[in-house]
PDB file of C-alpha atoms and ligand atoms in Angstrom:
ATOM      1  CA  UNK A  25       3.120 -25.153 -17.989  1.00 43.00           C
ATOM      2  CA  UNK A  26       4.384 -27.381 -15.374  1.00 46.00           C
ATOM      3  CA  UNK A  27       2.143 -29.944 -14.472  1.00 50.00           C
ATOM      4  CA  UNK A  28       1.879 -29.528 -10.905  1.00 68.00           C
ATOM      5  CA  UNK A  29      -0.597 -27.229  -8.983  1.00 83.00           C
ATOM      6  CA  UNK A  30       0.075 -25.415  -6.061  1.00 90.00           C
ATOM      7  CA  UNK A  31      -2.333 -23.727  -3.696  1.00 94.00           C
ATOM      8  CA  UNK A  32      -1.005 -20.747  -1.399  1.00 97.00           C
ATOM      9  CA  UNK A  33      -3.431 -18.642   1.558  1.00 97.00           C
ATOM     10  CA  UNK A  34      -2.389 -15.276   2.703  1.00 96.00           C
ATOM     11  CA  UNK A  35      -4.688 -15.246   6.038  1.00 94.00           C
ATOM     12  CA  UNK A  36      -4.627 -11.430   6.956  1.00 90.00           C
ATOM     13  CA  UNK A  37      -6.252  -9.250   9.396  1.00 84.00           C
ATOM     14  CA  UNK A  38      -8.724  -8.128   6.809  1.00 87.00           C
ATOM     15  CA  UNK A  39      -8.076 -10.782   3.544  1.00 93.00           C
ATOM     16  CA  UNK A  40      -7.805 -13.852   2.679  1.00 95.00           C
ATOM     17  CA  UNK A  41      -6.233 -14.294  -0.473  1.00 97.00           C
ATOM     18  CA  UNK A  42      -5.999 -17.981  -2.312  1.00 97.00           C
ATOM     19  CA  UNK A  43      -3.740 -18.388  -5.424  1.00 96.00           C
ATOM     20  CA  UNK A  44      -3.679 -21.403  -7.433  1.00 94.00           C
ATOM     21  CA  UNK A  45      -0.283 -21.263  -9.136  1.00 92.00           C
ATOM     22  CA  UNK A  46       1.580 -23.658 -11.708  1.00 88.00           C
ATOM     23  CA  UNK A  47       5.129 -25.886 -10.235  1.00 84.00           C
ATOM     24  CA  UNK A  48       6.880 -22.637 -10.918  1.00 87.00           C
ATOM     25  CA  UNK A  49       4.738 -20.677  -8.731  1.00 88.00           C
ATOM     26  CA  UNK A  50       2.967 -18.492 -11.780  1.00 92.00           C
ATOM     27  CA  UNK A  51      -0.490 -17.777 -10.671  1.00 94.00           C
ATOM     28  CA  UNK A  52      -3.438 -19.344 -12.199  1.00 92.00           C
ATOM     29  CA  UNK A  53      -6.281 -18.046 -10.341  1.00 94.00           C
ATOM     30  CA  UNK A  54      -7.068 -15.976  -7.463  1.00 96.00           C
ATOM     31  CA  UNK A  55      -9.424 -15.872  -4.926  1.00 97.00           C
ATOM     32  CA  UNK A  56     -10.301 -12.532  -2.276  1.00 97.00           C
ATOM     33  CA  UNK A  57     -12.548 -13.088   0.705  1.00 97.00           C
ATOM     34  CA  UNK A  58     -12.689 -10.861   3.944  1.00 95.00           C
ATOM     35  CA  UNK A  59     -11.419 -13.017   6.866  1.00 92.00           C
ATOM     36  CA  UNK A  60     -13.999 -13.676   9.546  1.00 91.00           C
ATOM     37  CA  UNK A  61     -13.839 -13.344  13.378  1.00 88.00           C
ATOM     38  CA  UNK A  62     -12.460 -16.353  15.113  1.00 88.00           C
ATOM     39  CA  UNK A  63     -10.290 -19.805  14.271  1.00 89.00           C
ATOM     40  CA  UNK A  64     -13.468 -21.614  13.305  1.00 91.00           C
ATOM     41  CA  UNK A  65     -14.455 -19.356  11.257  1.00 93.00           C
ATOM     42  CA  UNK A  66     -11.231 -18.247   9.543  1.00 93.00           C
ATOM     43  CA  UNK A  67     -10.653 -22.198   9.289  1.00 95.00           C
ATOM     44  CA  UNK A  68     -14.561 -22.044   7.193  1.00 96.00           C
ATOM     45  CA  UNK A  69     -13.435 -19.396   4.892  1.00 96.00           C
ATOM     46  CA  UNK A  70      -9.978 -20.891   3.983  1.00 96.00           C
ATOM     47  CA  UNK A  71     -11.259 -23.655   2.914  1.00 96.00           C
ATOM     48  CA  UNK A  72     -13.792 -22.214   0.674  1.00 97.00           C
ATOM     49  CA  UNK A  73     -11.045 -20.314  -1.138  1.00 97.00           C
ATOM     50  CA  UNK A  74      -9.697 -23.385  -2.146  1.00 95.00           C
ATOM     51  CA  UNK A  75     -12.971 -25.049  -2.461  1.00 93.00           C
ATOM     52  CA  UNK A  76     -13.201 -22.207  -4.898  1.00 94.00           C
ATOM     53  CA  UNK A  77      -9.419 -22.806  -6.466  1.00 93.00           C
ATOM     54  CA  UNK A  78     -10.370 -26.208  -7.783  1.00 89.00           C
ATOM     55  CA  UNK A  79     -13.712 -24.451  -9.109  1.00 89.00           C
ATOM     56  CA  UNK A  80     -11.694 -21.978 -11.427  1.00 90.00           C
ATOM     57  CA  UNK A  81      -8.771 -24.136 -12.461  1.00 87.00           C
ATOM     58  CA  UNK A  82     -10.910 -27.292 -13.332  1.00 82.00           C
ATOM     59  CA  UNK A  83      -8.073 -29.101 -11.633  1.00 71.00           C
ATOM     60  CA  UNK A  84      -8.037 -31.414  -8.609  1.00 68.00           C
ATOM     61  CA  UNK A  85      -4.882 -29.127  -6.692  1.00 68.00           C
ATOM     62  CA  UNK A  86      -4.097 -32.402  -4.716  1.00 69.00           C
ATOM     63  CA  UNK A  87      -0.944 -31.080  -3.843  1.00 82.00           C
ATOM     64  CA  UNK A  88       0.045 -29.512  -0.546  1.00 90.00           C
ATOM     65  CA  UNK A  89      -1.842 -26.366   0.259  1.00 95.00           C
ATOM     66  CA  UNK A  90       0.610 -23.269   1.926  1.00 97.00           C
ATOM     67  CA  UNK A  91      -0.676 -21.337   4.456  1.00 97.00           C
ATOM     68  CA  UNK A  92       0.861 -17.511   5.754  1.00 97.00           C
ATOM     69  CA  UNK A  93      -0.799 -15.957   8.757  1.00 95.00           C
ATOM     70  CA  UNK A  94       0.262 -13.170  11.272  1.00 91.00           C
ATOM     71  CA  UNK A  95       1.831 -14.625  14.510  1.00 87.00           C
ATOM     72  CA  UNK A  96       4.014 -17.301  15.886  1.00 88.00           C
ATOM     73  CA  UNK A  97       3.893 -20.356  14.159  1.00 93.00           C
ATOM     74  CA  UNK A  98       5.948 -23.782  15.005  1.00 93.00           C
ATOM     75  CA  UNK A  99       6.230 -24.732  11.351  1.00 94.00           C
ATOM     76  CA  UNK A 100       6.898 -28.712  12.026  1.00 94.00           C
ATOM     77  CA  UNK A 101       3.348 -28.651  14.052  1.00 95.00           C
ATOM     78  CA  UNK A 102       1.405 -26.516  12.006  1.00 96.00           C
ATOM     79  CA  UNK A 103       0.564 -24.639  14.777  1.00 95.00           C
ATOM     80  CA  UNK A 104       0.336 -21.124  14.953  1.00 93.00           C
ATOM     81  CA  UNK A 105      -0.552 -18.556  18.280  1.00 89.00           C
ATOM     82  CA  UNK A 106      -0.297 -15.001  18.967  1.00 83.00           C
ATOM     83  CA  UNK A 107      -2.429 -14.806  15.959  1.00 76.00           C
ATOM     84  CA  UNK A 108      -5.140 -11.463  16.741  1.00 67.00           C
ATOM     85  CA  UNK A 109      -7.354 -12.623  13.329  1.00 62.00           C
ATOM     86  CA  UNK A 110      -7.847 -16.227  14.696  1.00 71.00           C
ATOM     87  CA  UNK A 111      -8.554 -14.881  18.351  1.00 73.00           C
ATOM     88  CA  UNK A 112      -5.970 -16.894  19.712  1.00 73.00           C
ATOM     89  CA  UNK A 113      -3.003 -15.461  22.277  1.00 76.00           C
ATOM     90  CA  UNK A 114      -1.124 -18.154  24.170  1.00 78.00           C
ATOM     91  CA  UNK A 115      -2.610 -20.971  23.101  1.00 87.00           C
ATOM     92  CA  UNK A 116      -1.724 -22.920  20.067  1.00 91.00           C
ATOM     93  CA  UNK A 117      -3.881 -23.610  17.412  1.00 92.00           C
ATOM     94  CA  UNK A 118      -3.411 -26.744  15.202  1.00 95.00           C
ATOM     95  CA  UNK A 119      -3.964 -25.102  12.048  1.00 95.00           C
ATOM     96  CA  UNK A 120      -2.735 -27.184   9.801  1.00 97.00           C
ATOM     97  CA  UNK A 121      -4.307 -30.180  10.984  1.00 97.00           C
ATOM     98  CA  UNK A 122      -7.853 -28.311  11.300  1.00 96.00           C
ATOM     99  CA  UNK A 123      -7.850 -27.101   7.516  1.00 96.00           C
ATOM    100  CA  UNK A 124      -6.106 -30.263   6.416  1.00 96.00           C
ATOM    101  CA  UNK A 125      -9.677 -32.016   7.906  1.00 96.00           C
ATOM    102  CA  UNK A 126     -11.404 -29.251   5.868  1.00 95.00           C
ATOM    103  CA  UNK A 127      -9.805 -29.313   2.312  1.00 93.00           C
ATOM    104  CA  UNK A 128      -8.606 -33.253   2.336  1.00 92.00           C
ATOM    105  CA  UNK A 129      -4.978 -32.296   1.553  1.00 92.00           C
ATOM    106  CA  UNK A 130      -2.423 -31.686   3.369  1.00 94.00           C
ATOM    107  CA  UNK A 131      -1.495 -28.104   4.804  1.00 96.00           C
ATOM    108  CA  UNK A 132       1.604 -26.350   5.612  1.00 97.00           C
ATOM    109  CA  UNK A 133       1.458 -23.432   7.661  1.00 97.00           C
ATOM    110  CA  UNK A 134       4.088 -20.517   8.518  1.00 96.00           C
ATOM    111  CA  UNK A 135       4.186 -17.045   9.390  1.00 94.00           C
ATOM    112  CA  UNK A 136       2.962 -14.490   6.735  1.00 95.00           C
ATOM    113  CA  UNK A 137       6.214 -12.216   6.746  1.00 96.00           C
ATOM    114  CA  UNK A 138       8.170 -15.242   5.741  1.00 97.00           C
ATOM    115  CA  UNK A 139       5.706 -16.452   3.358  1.00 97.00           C
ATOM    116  CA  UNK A 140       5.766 -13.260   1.576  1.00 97.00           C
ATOM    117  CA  UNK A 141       9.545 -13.537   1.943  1.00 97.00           C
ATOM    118  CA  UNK A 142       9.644 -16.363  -0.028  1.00 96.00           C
ATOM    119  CA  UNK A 143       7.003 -15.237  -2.636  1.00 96.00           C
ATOM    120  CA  UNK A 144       9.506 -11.866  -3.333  1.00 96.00           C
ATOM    121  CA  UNK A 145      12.814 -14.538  -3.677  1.00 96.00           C
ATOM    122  CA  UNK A 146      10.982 -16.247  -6.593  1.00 95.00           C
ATOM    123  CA  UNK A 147       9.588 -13.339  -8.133  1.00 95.00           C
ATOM    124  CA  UNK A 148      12.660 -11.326  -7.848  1.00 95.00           C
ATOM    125  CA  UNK A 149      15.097 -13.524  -8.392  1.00 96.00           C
ATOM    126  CA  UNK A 150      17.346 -12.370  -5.657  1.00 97.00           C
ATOM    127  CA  UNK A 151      18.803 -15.409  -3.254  1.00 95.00           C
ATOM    128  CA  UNK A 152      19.974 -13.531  -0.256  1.00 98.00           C
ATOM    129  CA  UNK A 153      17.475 -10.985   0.825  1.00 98.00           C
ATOM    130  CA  UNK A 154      15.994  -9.713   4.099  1.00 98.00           C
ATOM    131  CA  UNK A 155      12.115  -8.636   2.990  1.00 98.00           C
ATOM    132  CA  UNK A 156      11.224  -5.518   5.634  1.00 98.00           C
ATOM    133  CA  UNK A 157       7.374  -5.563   6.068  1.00 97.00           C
ATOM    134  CA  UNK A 158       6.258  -2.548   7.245  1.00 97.00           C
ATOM    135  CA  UNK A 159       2.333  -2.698   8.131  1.00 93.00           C
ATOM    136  CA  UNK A 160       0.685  -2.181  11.125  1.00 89.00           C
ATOM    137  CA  UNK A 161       3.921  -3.427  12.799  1.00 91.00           C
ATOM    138  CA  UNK A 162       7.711  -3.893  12.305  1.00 95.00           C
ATOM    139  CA  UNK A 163       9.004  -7.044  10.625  1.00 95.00           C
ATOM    140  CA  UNK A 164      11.721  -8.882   8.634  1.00 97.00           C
ATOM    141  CA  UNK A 165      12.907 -12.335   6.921  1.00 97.00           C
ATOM    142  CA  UNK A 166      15.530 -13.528   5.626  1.00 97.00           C
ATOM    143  CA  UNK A 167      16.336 -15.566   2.770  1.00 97.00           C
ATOM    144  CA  UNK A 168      20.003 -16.050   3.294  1.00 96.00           C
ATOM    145  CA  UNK A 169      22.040 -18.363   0.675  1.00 95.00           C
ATOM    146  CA  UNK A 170      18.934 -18.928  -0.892  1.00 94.00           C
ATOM    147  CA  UNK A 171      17.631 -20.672   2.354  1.00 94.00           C
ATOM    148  CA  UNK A 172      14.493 -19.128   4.647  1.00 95.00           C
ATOM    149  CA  UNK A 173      16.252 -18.231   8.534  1.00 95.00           C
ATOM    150  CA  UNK A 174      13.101 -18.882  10.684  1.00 92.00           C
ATOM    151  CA  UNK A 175      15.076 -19.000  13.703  1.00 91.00           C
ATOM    152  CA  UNK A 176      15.315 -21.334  16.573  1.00 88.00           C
ATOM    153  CA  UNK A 177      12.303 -20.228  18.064  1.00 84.00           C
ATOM    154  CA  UNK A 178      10.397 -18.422  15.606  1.00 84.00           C
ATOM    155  CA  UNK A 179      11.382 -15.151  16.256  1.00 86.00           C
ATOM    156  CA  UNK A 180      14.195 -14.769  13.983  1.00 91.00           C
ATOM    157  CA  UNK A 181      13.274 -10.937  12.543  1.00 93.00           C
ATOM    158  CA  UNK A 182      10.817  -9.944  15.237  1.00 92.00           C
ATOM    159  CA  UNK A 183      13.286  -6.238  14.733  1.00 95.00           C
ATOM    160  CA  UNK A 184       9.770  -4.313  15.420  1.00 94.00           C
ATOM    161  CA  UNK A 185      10.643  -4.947  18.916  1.00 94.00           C
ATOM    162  CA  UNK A 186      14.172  -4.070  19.419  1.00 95.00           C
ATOM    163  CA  UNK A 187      13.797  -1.747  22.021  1.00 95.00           C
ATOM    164  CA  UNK A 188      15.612   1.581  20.923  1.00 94.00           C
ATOM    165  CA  UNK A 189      14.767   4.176  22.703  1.00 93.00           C
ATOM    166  CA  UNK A 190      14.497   4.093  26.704  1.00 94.00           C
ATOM    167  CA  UNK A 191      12.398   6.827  27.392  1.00 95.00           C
ATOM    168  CA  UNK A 192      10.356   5.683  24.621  1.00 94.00           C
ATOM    169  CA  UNK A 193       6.116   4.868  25.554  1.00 94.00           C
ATOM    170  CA  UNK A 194       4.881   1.347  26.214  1.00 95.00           C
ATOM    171  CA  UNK A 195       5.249  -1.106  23.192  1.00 92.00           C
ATOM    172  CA  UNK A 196       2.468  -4.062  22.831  1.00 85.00           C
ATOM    173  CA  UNK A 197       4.950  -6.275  23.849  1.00 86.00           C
ATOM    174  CA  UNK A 198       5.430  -5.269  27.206  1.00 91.00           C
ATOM    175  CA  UNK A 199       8.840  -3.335  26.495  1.00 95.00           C
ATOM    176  CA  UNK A 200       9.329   0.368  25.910  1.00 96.00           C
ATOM    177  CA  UNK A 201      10.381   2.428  22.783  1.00 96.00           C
ATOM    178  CA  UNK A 202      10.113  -0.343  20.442  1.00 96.00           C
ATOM    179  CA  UNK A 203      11.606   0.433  17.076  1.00 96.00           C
ATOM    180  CA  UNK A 204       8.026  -0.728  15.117  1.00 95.00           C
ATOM    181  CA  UNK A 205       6.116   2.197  17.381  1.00 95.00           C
ATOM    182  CA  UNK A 206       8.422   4.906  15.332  1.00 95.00           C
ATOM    183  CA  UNK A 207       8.514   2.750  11.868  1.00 97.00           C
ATOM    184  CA  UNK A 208       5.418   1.322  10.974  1.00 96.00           C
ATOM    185  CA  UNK A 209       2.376   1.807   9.216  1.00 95.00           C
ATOM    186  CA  UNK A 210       0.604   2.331  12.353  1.00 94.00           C
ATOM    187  CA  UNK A 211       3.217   5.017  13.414  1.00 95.00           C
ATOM    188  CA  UNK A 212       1.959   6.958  10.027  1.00 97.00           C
ATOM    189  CA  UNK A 213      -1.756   6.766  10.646  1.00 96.00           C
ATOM    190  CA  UNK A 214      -1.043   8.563  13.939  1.00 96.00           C
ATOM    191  CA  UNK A 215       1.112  10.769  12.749  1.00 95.00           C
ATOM    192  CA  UNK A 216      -1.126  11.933   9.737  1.00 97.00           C
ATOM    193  CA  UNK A 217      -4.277  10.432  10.342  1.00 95.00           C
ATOM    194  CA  UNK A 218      -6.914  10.233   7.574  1.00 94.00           C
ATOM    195  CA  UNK A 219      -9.755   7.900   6.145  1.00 90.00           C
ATOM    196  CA  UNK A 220     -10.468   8.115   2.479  1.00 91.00           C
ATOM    197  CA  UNK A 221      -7.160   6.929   1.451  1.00 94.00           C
ATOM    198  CA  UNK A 222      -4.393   5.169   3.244  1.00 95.00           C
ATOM    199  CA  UNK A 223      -2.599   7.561   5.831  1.00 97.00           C
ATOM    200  CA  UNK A 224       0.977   6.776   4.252  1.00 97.00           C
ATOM    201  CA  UNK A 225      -0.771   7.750   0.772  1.00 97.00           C
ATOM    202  CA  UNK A 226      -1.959  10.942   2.074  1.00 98.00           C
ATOM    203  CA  UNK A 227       1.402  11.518   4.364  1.00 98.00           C
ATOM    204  CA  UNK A 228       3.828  10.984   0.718  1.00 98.00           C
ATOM    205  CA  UNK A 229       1.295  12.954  -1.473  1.00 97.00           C
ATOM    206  CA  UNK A 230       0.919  15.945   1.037  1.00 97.00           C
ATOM    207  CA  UNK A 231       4.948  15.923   1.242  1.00 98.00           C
ATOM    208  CA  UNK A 232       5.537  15.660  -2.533  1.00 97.00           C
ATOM    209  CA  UNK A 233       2.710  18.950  -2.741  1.00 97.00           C
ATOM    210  CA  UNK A 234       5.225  20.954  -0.408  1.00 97.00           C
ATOM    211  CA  UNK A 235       3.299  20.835   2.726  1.00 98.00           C
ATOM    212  CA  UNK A 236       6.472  21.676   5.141  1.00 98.00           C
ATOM    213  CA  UNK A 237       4.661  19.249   8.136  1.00 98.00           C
ATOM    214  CA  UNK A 238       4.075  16.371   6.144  1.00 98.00           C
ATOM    215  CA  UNK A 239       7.610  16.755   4.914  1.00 98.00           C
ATOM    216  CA  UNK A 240       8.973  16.773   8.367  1.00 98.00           C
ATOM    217  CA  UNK A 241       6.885  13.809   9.233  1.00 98.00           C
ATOM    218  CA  UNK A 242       8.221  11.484   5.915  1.00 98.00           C
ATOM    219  CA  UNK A 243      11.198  12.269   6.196  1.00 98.00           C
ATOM    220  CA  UNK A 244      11.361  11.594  10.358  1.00 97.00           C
ATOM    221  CA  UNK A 245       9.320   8.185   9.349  1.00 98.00           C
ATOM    222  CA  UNK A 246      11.650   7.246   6.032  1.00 98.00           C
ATOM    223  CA  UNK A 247      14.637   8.052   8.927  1.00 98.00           C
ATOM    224  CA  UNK A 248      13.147   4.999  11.334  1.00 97.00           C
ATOM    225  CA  UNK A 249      12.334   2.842   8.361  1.00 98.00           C
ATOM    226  CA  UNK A 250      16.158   3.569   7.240  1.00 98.00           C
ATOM    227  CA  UNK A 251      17.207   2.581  10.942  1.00 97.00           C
ATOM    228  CA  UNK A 252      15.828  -0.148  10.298  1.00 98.00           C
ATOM    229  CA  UNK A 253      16.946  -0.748   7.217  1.00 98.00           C
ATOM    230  CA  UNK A 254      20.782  -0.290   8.778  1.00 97.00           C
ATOM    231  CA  UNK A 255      19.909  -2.828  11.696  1.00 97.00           C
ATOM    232  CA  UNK A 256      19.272  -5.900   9.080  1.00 97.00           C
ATOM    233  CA  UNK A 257      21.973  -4.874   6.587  1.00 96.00           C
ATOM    234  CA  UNK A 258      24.735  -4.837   9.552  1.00 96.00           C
ATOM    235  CA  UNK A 259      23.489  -8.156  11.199  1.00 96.00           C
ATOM    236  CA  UNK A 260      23.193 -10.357   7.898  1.00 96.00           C
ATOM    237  CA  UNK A 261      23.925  -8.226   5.128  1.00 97.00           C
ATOM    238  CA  UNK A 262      22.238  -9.417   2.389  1.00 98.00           C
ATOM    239  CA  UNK A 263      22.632  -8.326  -1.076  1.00 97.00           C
ATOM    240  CA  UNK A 264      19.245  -6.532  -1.057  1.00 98.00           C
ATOM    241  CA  UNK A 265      16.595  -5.026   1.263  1.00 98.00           C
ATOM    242  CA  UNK A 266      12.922  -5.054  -0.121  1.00 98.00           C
ATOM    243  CA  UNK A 267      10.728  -2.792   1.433  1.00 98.00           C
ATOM    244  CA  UNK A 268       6.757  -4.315   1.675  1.00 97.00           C
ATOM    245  CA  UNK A 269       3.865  -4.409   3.815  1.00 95.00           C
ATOM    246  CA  UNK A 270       1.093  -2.143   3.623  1.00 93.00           C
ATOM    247  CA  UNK A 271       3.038   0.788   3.451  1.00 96.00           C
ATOM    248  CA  UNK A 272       5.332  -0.126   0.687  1.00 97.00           C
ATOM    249  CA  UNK A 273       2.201   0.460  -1.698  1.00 95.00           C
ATOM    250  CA  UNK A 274       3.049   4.022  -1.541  1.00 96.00           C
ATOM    251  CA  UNK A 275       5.387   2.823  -3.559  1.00 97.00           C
ATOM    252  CA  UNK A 276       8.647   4.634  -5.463  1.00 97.00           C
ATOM    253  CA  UNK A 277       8.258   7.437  -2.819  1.00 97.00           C
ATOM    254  CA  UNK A 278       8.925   5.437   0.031  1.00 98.00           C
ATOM    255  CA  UNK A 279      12.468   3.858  -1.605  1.00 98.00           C
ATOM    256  CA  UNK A 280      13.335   7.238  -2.274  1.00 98.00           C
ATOM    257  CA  UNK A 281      12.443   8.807   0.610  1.00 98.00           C
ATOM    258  CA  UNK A 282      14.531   6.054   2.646  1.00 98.00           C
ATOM    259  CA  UNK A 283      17.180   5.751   0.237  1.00 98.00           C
ATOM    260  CA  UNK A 284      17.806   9.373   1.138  1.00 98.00           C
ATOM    261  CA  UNK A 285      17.589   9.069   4.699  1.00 98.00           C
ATOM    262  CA  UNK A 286      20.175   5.778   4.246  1.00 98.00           C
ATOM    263  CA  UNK A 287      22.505   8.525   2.336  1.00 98.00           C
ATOM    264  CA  UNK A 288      22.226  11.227   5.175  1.00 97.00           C
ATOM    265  CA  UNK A 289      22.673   8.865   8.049  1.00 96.00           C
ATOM    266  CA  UNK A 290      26.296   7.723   5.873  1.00 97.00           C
ATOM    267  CA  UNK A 291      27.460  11.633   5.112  1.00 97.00           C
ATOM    268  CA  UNK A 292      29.774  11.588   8.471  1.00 95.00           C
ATOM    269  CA  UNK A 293      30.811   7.639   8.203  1.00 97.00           C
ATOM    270  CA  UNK A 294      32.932   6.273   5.055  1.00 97.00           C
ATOM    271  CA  UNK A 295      32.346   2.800   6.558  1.00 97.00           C
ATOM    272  CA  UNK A 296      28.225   3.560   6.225  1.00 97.00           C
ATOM    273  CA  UNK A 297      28.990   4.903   2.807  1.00 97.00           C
ATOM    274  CA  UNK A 298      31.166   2.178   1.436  1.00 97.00           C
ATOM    275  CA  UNK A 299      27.925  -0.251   1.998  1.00 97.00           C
ATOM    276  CA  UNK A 300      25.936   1.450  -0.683  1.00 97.00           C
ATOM    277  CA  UNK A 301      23.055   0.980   1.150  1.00 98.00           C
ATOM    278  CA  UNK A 302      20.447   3.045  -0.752  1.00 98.00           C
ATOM    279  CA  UNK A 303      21.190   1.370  -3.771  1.00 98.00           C
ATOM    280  CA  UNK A 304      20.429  -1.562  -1.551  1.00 98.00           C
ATOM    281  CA  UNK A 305      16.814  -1.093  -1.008  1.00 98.00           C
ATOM    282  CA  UNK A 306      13.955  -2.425  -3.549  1.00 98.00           C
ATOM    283  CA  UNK A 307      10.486  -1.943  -3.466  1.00 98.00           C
ATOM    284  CA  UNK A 308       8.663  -5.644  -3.902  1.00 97.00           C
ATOM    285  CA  UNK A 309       7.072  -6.665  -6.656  1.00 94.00           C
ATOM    286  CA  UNK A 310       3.113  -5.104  -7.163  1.00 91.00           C
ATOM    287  CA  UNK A 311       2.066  -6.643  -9.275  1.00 92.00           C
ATOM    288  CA  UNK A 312       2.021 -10.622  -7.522  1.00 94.00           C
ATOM    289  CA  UNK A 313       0.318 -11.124  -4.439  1.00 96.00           C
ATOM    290  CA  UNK A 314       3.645 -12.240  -3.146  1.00 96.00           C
ATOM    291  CA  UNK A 315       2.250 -13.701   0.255  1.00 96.00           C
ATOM    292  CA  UNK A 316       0.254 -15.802  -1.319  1.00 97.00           C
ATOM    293  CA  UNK A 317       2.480 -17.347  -3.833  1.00 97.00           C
ATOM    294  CA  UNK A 318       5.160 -17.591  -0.876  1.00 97.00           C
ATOM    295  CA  UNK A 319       2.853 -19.652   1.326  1.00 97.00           C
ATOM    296  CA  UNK A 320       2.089 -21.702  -2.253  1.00 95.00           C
ATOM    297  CA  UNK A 321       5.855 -22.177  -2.262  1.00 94.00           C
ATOM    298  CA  UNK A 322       6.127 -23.519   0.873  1.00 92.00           C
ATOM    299  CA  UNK A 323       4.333 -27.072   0.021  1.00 80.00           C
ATOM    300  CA  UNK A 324       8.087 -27.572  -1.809  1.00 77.00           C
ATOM    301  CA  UNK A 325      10.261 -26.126   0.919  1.00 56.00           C
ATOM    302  CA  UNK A 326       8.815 -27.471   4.089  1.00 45.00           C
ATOM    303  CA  UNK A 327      10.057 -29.729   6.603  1.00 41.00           C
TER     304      UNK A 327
HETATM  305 ZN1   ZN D 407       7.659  -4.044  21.245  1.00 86.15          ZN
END
């Protein structure tokens, strides 16, 4: 084992997850809380988990500590706004500098999308990548060359809100038809609501059973997902797609179900076809909290 420690935070909307990892980002120990209203106290419960991190490894983790949270984030400030869980909009927060005071090392921040981006290049392997998260929203990063594209203003992925259909309804962003209202997770859970398990679960069960509407609905979903898909592979075409976020839990179904949709789209162009885009598109990795290792991975990448 290497001897260096690394500490990664995924901040979500619901979790914060804390992974100690080794200098080759293999996870040591984790640590789940539930992430609390407001910066002060998401700030609190961050630095508990690591509080908690030294606890379990016995070791001192003096190294940087990587943080990925939802929202804008100006990486070289450690500032992050736009961020719903820390009930800030247009402000910024100093993040970094606020946990830094609370933990006593120092603290890297970026957004969670990239993070996780990161996390899936190590675990996978793959160099050149564009990671698709699809959860309640729409978004992607790239790992291009083997180097993270954050963009010149931090909005290098933001696809959710590529505005593609005119006569679309109101987006959160102020614009209509956004592509994320059609190919998200949220998109599913209004589509086929339900509450004891997760509404793309129930949407991919109830089509694999035969129900003809929830096939209809999958298949119109896996054909926005796959638009999607299209849009990153013709802007930057990386070698693969990987398909996370909340709703890539449903797992094989989903890459199938898009893979398919990528293969009808391409039956009437030979250029479409000659991309081989379903065999393209990966699932990421289950079984590491990707996120969190990402944002533990970003202490060696950083500015
Ligand atoms: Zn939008």
């Amino acid at each position: 084992m290497s001897a260096a420690t690394m500490v990664g935070l995924d901040i979500g909307a619901t979790k914060v997850l804390g992974v100690a990892t080794d200098g080759d980002g293999r996870v040591l120990a984790e640590v789940l809380t539930t992430t609390p209203l407001g910066a002060d106290a998401v700030v609190a419960a961050a630095a508990d988990v690591v509080t908690e991190l030294r606890a379990r490894t016995g070791h001192r983790l003096e190294g940087t500590v990587g943080v990925g949270i939802p929202g804008i984030v100006d990486v070289a400030r450690g500032a992050v706004k736009h961020a719903v869980n820390l009930g800030v909009e247009e402000e910024w927060l100093p993040l970094a500098d606020l946990l830094s005071v609370a933990t006593g090392a120092p603290v890297v921040v970026d957004n969670d999308v990239n993070a996780a981006a990161l996390g899936a290049a190590h675990v996978t392997g793959h160099q050149d990548l564009v990671y698709l998260s699809i959860g309640t929203g729409l978004a992607a990063a790239s790992i291009l060359d083997g180097r993270l594209r954050r963009g010149a203003h931090a909005a290098a992925g933001e696809i959710g809100h590529i505005s593609v259909d005119p006569a679309g309804r109101p987006c959160r962003c102020g614009q209509v038809g956004c592509l994320e209202i059609a190919a998200s997770g949220s998109a599913v859970a209004e589509l086929w609501p339900a509450t004891d398990v997760p509404p793309a679960r129930a949407l991919f069960d109830a089509a694999a059973a035969g129900d003809a509407k929830a096939v209809r609905v999958r298949d119109a979903f896996a054909a926005r997902v796959a638009d999607a898909v299209r849009l990153v592979a013709l802007t930057v075409d990386p070698e693969v797609v990987l398909l996370g976020g909340g709703v890539a839990q449903v797992g094989e179904d989903l890459r199938v179900a898009v893979a398919r949709a990528l293969a009808v789209q391409a039956t009437a162009s030979p250029f479409l076809r000659s991309l081989e885009l379903p065999s393209r598109l990966e699932l990421v990795p289950s079984d590491v909290p990707v996120a969190a290792v990402g944002a533990a991975l970003l202490g060696r990448v950083s500015p």
